[in-house]
CSV table of C-alpha atoms in Angstrom, one decimal:
chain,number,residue,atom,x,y,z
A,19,UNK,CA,-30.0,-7.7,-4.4
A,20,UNK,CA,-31.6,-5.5,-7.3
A,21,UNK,CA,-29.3,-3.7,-9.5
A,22,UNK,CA,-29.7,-1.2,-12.4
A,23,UNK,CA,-26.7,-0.2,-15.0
A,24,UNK,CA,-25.9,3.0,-16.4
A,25,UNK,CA,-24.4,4.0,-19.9
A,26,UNK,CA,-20.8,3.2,-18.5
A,27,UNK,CA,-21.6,-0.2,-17.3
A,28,UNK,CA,-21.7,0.6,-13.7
A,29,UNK,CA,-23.5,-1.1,-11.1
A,30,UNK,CA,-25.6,0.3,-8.3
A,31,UNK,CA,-26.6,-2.3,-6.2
A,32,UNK,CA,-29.3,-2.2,-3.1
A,33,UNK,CA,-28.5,-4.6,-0.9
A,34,UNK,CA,-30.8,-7.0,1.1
A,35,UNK,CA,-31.5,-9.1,4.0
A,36,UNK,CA,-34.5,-10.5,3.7
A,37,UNK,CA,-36.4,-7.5,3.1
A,38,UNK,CA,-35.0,-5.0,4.9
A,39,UNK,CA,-32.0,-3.5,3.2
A,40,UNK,CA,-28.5,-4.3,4.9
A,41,UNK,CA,-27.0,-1.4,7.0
A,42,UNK,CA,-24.0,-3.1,8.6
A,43,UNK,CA,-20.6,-4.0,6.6
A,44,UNK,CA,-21.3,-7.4,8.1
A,45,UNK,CA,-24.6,-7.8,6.9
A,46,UNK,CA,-23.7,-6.4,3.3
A,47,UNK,CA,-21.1,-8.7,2.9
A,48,UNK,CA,-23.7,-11.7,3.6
A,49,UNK,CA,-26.2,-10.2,1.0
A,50,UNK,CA,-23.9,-9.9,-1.4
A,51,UNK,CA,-22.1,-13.3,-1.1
A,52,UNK,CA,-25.7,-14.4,-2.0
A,53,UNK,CA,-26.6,-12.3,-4.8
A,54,UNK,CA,-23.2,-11.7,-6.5
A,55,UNK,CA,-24.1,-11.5,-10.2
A,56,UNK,CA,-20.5,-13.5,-10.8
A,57,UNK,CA,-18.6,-14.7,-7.6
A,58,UNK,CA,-16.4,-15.7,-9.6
A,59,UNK,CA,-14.2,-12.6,-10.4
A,60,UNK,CA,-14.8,-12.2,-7.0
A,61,UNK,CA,-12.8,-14.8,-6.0
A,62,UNK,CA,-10.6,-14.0,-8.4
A,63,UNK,CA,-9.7,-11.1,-6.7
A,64,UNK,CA,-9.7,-12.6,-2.9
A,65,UNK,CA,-7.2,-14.8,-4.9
A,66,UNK,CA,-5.2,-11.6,-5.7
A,67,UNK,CA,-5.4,-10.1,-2.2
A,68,UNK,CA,-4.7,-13.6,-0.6
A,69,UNK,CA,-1.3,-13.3,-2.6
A,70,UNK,CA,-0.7,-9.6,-1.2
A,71,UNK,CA,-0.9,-11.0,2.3
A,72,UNK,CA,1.5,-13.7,1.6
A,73,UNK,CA,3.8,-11.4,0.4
A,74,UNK,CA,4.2,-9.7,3.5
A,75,UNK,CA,5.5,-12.8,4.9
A,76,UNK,CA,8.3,-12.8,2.3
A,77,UNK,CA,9.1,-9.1,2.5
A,78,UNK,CA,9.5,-9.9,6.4
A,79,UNK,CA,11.2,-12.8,6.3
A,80,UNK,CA,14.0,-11.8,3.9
A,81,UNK,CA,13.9,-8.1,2.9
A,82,UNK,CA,16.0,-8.5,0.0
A,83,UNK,CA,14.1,-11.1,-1.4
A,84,UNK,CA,11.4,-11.1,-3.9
A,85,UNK,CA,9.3,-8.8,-3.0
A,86,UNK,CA,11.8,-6.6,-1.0
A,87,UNK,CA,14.0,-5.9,-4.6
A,88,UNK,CA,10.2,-5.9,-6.9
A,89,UNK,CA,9.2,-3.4,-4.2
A,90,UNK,CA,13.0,-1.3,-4.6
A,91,UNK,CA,12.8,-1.3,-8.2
A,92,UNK,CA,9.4,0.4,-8.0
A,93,UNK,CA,10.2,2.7,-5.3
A,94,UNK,CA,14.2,4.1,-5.3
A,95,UNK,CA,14.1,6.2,-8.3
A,96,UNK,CA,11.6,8.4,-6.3
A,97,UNK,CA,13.2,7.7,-3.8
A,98,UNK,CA,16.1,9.2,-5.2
A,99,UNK,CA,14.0,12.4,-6.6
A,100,UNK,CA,12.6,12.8,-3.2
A,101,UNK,CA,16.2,14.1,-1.6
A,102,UNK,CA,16.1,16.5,-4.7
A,103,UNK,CA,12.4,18.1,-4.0
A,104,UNK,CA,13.1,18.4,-0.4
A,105,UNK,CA,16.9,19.6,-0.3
A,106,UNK,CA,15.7,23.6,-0.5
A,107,UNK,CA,14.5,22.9,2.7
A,108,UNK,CA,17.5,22.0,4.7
A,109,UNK,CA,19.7,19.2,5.5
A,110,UNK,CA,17.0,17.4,7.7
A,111,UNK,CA,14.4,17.7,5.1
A,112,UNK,CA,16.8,17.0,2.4
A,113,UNK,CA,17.8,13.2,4.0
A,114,UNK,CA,14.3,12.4,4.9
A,115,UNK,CA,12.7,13.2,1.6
A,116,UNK,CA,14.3,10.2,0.6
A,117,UNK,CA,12.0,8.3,2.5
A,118,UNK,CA,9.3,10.2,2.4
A,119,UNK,CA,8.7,10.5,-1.5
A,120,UNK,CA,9.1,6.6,-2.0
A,121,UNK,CA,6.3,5.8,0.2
A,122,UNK,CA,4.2,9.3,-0.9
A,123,UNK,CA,4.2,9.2,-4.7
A,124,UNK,CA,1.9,5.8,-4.2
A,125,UNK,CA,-0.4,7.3,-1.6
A,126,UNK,CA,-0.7,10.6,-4.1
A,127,UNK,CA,-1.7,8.8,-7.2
A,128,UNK,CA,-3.9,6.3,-5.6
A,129,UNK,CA,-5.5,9.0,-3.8
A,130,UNK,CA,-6.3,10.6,-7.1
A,131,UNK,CA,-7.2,7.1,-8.5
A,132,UNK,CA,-10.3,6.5,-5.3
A,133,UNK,CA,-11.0,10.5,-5.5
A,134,UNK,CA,-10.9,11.4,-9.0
A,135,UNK,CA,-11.1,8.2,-11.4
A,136,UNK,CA,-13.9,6.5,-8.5
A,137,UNK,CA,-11.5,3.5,-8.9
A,138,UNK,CA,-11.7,1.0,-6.0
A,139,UNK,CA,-8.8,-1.9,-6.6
A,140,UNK,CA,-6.0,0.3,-8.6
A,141,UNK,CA,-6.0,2.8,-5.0
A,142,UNK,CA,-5.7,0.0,-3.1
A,143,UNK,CA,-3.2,-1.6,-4.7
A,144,UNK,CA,-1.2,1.5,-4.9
A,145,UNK,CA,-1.6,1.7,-1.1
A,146,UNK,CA,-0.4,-2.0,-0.5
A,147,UNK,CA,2.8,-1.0,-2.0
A,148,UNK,CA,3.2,2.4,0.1
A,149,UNK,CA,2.6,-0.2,2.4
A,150,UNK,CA,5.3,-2.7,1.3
A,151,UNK,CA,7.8,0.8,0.6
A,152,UNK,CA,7.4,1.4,4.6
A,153,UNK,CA,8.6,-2.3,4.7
A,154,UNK,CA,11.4,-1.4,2.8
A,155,UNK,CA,12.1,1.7,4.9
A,156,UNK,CA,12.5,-0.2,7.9
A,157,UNK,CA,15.1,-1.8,6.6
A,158,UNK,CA,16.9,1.0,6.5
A,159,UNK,CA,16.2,2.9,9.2
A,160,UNK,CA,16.9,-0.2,11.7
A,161,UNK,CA,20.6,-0.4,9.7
A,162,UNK,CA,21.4,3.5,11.0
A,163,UNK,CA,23.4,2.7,13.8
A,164,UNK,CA,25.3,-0.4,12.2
A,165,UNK,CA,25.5,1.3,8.6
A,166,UNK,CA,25.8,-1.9,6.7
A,167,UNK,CA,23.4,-1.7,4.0
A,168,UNK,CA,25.3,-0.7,0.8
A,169,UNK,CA,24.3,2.9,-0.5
A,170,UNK,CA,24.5,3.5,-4.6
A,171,UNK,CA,26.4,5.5,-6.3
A,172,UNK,CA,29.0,3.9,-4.0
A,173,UNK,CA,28.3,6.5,-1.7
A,174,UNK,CA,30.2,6.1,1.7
A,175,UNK,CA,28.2,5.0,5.0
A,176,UNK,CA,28.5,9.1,5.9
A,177,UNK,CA,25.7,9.2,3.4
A,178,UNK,CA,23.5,7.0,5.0
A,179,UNK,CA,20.4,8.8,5.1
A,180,UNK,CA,18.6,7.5,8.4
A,181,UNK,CA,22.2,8.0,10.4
A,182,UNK,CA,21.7,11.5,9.4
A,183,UNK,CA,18.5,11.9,10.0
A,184,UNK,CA,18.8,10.3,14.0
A,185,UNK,CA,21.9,11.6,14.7
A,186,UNK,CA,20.7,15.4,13.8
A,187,UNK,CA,17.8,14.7,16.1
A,188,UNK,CA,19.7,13.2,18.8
A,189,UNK,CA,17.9,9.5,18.6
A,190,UNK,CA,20.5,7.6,16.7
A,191,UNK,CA,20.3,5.2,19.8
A,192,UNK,CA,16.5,4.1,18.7
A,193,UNK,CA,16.6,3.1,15.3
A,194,UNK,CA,15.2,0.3,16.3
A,195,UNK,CA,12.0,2.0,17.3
A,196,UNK,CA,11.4,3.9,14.4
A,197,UNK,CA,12.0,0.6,12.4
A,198,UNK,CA,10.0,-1.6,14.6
A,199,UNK,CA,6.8,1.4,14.4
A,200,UNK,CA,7.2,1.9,10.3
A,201,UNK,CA,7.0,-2.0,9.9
A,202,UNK,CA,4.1,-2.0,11.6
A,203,UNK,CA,2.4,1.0,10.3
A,204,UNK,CA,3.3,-0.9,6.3
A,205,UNK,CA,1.7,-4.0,7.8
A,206,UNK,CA,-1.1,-2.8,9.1
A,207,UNK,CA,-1.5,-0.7,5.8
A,208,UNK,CA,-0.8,-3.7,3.4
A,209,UNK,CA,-3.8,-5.8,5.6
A,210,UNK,CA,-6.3,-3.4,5.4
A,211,UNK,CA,-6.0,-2.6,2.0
A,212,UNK,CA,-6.4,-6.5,1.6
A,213,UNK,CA,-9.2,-6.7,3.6
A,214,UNK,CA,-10.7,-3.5,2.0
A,215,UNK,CA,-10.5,-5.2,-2.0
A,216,UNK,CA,-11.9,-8.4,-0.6
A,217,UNK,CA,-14.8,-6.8,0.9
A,218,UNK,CA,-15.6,-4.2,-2.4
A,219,UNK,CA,-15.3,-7.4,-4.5
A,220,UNK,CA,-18.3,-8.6,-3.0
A,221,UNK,CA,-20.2,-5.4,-2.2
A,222,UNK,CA,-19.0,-3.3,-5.9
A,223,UNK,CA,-19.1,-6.6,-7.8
A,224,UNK,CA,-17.5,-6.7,-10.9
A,225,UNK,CA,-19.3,-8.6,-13.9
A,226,UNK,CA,-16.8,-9.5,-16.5
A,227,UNK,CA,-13.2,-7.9,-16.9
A,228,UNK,CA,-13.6,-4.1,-18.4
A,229,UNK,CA,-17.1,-3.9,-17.5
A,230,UNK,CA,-16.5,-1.8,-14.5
A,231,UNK,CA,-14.0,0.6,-13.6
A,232,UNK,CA,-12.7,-0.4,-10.3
């Protein structure tokens, strides 16, 4: 590996394997493992990712658990702001903005964090919890039929958004599809982000804390 650093501490690093420079993910990953300048703050951060994954297993196994209600308190005031963007729109709209806004605010900013700030592990950990928000929003989705999940506000189960939403579009009777397809469209996000910061720890090493932005 040869690297050179510019003004701002940043890294740009040729990869190689033997001598010919790597082309595959695969064969970057082995270079680097090899080369990195300090492995440890990359396992560090596998550490951190390692953590993510296990939370998934909580979230899963008991939705109002820890990182079900860490996961609420970060996402229901948009949540909450999200019926209020979308209710010019119509009733539909208005119910699943809900929804849509607690999961979208964190794709949004990380988006502008990868795009505009060239950071690589604040995006993705803003995309693990969109991810972990879809868990959330499982939850209630699968509970539109039974209406058992307490609303605030003390808000009757009339109010319950995803009933709403499925019975305006006639599918109240697969709530457990919808549920069963957002769980695994948050799990599959919360993984690959995982798998995405374990591989740019080793490929966009990182050479002490604060001396890149990442």
């Amino acid at each position: 590996m040869t690297s050179s650093y510019s003004g701002d501490d940043m890294p740009s690093i040729d990869l190689l394997v033997g001598d010919v420079p790597a082309s595959s993910p695969l064969q970057r990953l082995r270079a680097a493992r090899v080369s990195h300048p300090a492995p440890l703050y990359a396992y560090l951060e596998m550490a951190l990712w390692a953590l993510i994954l296990v939370s998934i297993v909580d979230h899963l196994h008991d939705p109002t658990g820890t990182t079900g209600s860490i996961v609420w308190v970060f996402t229901i005031g948009f949540h909450e702001v999200g019926h209020l963007i979308c209710n010019p729109f119509g009733t539909l709209l208005m119910f699943l903005g809900g929804t849509i806004w607690q999961v979208l605010v964190w794709v949004l900013v990380g988006a502008w964090e990868w795009f505009g700030r060239r950071r690589v592990t604040s995006p993705l950990l803003l995309w693990a919890l969109a991810g972990h928000s879809l868990l959330n929003a499982a939850v209630y989705i699968g509970d539109a039929q039974a209406r058992s999940l307490p609303l605030l506000f003390g808000m009757n189960s009339s109010h319950h958004d995803w009933w709403n939403i499925l019975s305006l579009t006639n599918l109240l009777d697969y709530d457990w599809l919808f549920a069963l397809l957002t769980r695994i469209l948050g799990v599959g996000i919360i993984v690959a982000c995982a798998l995405a910061g374990s591989y740019m720890a080793w490929v966009r090493p990182r050479t002490g804390v604060g001396k890149l932005s990442r």
